[in-house]
CSV table of C-alpha atoms in Angstrom, one decimal:
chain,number,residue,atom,x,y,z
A,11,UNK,CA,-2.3,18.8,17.7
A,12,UNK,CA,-5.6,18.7,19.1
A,13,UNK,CA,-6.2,15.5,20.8
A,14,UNK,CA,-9.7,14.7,19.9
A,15,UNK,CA,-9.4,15.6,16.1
A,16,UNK,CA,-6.2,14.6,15.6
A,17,UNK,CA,-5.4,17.8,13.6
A,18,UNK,CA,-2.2,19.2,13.4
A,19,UNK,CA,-1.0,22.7,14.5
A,20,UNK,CA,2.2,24.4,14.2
A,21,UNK,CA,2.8,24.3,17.9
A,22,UNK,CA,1.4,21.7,20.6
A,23,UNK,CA,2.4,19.1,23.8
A,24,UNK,CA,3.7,17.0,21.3
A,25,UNK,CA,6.9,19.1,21.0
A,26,UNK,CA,8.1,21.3,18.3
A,27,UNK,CA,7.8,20.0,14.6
A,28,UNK,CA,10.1,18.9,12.6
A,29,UNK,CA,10.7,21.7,9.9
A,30,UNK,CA,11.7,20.7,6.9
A,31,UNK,CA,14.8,22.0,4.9
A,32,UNK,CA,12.8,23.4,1.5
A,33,UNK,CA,10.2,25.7,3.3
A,34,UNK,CA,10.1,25.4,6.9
A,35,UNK,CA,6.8,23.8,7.5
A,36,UNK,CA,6.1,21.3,10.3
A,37,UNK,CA,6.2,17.9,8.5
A,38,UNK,CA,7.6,14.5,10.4
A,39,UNK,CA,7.6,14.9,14.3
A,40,UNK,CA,3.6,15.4,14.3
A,41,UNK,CA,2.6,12.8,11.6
A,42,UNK,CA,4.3,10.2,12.6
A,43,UNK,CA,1.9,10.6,15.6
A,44,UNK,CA,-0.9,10.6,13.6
A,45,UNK,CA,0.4,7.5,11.5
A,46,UNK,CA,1.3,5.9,15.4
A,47,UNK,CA,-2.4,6.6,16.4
A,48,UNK,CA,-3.8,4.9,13.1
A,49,UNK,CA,-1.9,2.1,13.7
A,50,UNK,CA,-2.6,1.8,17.6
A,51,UNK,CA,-6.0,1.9,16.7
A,52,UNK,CA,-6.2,-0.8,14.2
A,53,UNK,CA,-4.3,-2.9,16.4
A,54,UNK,CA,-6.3,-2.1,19.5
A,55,UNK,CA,-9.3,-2.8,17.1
A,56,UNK,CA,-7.9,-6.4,16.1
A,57,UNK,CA,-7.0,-6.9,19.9
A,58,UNK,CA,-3.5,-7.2,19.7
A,59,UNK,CA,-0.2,-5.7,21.3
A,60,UNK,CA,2.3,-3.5,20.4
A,61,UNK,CA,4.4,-6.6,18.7
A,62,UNK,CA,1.2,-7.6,16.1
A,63,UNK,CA,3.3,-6.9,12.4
A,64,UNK,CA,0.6,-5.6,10.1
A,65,UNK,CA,0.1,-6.8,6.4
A,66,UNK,CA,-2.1,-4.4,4.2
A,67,UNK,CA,-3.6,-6.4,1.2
A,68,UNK,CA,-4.6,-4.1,-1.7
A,69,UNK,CA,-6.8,-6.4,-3.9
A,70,UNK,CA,-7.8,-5.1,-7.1
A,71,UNK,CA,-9.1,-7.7,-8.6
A,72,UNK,CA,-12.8,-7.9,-9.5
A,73,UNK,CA,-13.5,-11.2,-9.6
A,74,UNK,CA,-14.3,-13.2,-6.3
A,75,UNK,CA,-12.0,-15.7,-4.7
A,76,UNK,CA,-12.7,-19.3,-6.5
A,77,UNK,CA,-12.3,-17.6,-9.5
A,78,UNK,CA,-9.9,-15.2,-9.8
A,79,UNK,CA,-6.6,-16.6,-10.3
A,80,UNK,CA,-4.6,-13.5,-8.5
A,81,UNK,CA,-6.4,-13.9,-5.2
A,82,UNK,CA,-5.3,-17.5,-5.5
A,83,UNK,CA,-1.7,-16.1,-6.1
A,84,UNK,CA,-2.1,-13.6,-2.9
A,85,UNK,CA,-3.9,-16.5,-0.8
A,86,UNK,CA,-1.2,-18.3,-0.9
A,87,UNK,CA,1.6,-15.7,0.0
A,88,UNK,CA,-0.8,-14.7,2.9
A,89,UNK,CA,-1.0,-18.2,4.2
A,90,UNK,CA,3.1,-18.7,3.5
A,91,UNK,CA,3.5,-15.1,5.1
A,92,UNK,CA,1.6,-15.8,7.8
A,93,UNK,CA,2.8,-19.1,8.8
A,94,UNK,CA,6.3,-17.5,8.8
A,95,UNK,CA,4.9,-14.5,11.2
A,96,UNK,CA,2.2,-15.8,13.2
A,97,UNK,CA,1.5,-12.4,15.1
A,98,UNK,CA,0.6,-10.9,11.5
A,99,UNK,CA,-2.8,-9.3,11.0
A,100,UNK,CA,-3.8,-8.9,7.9
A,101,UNK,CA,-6.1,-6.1,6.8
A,102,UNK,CA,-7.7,-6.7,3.2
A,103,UNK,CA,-8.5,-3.2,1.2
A,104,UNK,CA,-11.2,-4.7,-1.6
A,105,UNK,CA,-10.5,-1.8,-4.0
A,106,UNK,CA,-13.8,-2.5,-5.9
A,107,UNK,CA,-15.7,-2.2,-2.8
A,108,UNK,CA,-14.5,0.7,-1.2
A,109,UNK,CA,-16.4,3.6,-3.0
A,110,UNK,CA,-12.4,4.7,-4.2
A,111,UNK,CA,-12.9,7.4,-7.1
A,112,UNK,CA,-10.5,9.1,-9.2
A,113,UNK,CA,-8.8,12.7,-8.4
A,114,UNK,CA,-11.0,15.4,-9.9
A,115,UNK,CA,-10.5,19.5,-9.7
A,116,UNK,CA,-12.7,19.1,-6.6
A,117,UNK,CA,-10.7,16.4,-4.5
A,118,UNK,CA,-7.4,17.5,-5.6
A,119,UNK,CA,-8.1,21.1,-4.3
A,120,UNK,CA,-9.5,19.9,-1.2
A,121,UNK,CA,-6.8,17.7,-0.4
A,122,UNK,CA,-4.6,20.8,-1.1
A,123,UNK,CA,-6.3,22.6,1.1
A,124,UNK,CA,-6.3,20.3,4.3
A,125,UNK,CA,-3.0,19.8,3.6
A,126,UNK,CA,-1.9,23.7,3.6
A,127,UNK,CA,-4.3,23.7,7.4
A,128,UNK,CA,-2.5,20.7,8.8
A,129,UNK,CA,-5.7,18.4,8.5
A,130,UNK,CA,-5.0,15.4,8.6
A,131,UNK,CA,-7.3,13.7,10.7
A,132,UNK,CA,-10.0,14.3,7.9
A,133,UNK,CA,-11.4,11.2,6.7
A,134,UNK,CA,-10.0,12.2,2.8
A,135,UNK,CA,-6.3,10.8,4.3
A,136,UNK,CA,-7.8,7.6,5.6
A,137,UNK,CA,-6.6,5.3,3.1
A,138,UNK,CA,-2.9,7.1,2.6
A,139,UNK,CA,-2.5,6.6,7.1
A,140,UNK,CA,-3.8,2.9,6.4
A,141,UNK,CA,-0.9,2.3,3.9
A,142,UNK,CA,1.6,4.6,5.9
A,143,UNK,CA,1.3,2.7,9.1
A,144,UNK,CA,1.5,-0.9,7.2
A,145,UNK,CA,4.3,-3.1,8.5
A,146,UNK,CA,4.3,-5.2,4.3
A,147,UNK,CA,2.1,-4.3,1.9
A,148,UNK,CA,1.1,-7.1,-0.7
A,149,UNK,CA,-0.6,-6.0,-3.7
A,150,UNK,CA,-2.9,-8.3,-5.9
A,151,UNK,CA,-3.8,-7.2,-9.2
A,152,UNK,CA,-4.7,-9.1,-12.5
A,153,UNK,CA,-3.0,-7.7,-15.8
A,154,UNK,CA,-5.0,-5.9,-17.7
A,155,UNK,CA,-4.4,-4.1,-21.3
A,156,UNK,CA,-0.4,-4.1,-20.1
A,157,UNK,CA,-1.1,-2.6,-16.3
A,158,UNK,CA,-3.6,-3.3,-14.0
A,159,UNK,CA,-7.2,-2.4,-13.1
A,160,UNK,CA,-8.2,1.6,-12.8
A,161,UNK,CA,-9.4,1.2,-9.6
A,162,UNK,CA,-5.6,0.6,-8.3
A,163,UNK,CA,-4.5,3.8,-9.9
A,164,UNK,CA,-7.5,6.0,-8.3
A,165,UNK,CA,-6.2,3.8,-5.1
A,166,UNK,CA,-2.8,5.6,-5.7
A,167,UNK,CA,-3.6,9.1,-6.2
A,168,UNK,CA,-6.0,8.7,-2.9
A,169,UNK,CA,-2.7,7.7,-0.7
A,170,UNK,CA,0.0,9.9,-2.2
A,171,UNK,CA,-0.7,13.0,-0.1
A,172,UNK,CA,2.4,15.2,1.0
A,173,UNK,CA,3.3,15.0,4.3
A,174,UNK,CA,1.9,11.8,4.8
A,175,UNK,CA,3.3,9.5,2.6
A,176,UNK,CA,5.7,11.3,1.5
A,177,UNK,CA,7.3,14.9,1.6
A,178,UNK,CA,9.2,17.5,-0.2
A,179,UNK,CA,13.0,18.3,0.9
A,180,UNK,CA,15.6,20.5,-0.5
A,181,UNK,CA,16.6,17.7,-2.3
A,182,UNK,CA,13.6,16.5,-3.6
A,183,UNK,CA,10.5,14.0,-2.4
A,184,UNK,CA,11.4,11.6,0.2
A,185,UNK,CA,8.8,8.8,1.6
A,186,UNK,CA,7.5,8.6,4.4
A,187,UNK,CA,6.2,5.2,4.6
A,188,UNK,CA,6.8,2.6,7.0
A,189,UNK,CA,6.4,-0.6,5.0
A,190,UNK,CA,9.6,-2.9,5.1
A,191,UNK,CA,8.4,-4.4,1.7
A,192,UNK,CA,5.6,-4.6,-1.1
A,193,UNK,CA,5.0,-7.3,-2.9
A,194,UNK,CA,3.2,-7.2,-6.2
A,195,UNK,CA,1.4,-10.3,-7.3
A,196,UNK,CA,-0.6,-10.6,-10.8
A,197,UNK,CA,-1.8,-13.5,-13.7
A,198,UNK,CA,-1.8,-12.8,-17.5
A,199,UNK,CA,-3.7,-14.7,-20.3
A,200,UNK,CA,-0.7,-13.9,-22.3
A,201,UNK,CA,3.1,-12.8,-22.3
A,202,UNK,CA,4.1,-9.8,-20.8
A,203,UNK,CA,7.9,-10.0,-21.6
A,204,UNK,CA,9.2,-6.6,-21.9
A,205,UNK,CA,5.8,-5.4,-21.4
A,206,UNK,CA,4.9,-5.4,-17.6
A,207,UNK,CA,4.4,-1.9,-17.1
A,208,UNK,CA,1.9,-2.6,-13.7
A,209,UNK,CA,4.5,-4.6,-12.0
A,210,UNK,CA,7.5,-1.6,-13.4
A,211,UNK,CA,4.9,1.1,-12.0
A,212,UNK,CA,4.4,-0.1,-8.7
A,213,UNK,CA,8.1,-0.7,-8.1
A,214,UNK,CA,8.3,2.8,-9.0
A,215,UNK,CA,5.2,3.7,-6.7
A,216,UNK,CA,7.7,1.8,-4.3
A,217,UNK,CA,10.5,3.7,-4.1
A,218,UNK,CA,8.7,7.0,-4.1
A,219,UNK,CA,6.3,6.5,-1.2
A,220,UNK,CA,9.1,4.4,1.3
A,221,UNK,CA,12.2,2.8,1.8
A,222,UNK,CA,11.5,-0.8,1.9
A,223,UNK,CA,12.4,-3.7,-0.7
A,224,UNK,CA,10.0,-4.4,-3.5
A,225,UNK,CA,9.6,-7.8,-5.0
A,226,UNK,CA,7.0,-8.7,-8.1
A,227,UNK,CA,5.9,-11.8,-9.0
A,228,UNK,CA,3.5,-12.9,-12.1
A,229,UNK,CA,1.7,-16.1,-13.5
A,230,UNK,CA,1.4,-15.2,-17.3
A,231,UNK,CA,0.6,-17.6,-20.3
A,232,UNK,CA,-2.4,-18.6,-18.2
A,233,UNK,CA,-5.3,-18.6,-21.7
A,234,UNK,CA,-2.4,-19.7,-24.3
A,235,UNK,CA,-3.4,-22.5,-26.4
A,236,UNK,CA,-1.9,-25.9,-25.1
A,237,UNK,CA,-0.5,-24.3,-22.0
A,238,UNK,CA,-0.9,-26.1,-18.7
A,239,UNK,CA,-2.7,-23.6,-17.0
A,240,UNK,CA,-2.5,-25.7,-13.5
A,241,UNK,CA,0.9,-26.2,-13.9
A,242,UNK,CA,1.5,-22.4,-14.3
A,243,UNK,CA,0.0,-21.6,-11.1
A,244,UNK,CA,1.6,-24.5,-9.4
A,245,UNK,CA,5.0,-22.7,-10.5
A,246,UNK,CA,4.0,-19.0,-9.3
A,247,UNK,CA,2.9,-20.5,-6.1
A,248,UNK,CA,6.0,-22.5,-5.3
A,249,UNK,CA,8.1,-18.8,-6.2
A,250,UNK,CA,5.5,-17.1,-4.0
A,251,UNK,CA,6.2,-18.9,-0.7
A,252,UNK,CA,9.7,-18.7,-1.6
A,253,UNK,CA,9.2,-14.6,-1.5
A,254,UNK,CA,7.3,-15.0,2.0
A,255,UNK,CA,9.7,-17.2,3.9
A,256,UNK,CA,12.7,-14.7,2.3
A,257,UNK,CA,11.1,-11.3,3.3
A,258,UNK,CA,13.1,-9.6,6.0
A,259,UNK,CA,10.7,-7.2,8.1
């Protein structure tokens, strides 16, 4: 690994790779530095110590806080959370406002390509060591036509890079993620019932990129006619701080 770029070689000081069972190729030992680093830095940005537990907040909702009802939702499990762990630093990803774009033929064989030369220092992965290194990852994301916004999906094609959050075995794709829970947070005008496909997606989005519990929660019914929209929220919230104070990290 050179030390200034970060890049990865097949041999370095760091000690010999890991090689995985499938093909052989230098996968864990080395990235986990390169995840270590991230974090280190984040934290030595935010001027904390080694004990600092980091909470990633994806928010992919496009309306601003006083408005959107999903921000109020994650507010209020960042407060709970946060009260909880007071050496948490939270790092808010506005998905709107981050220039995020879908995968085309162009990104996709870049990323391949770094990738297949160990490069992953390049700013392309910057998002996918942000989410690797995350301690609890809380995602807020209003229901829309059954899932969520675009934008989260373009989010998720950006962080699932081999190698780094996750990686082929013998027996199949294993994450490599450190997060010891996500928790998915979103409103509806209507009823979801059988129908929340977001909050079944990211569970699955989960499981594949890391080992930690995943817990959903979602205010729906919010626009029906002669509903108590207040009293809705008043509900989520009072589940929502019962997710923060039971979340094990």
């Amino acid at each position: 690994m050179n030390s200034e770029s970060g890049d990865i070689e097949a041999e370095g000081r760091y000690g010999k790779p890991y090689e995985c069972e499938g093909c052989g190729c230098f996968t864990v030992t080395a990235l986990k530095i390169v995840i270590k680093r991230r974090k280190e830095k984040f934290l030595t940005e935010a001027g904390k110590d080694d004990d600092v537990m980091k909470l990633l907040f994806i928010n992919a909702c496009a309306r601003e806080r006083g408005i959107s009802r999903t921000l109020e939702l994650c507010d209020t499990f960042i407060e709970a959370f946060c009260e909880k762990h007071p050496e948490t630093v939270v790092e808010e990803l506005n998905l709107f406002r981050s220039g995020i774009k879908c995968y085309g033929i162009g990104e996709a064989e870049r990323r391949d390509e770094l990738v297949g030369r160990g490069r992953f220092s390049d700013e392309m992965f910057d998002a996918a060591h942000d989410f690797a290194a995350a301690d609890v990852i809380l995602v807020g994301a209003p229901c829309r036509d059954m899932s969520f916004p675009a934008v989260l999906k373009a989010y998720i094609e950006n962080i699932c890079v081999n190698r780094i959050t996750f990686q082929y075995t013998s027996k199949g794709s294993e994450g490599l993620a450190a997060f010891s829970n996500m928790v998915y947070l979103t409103t509806c005008g209507g009823y979801l019932k059988d129908n929340s496909f977001g909050a079944a997606y990211m569970e699955g989005i989960a499981h594949f990129l890391g080992k930690g519990k995943y817990v959903s929660c979602c205010a729906e019914g919010l626009d029906i006619l002669g509903n108590d929209a207040e009293a809705i929220m008043t509900c989520a919230k009072c589940d929502i701080r019962g997710i923060a104070d039971g979340l094990v990290c």
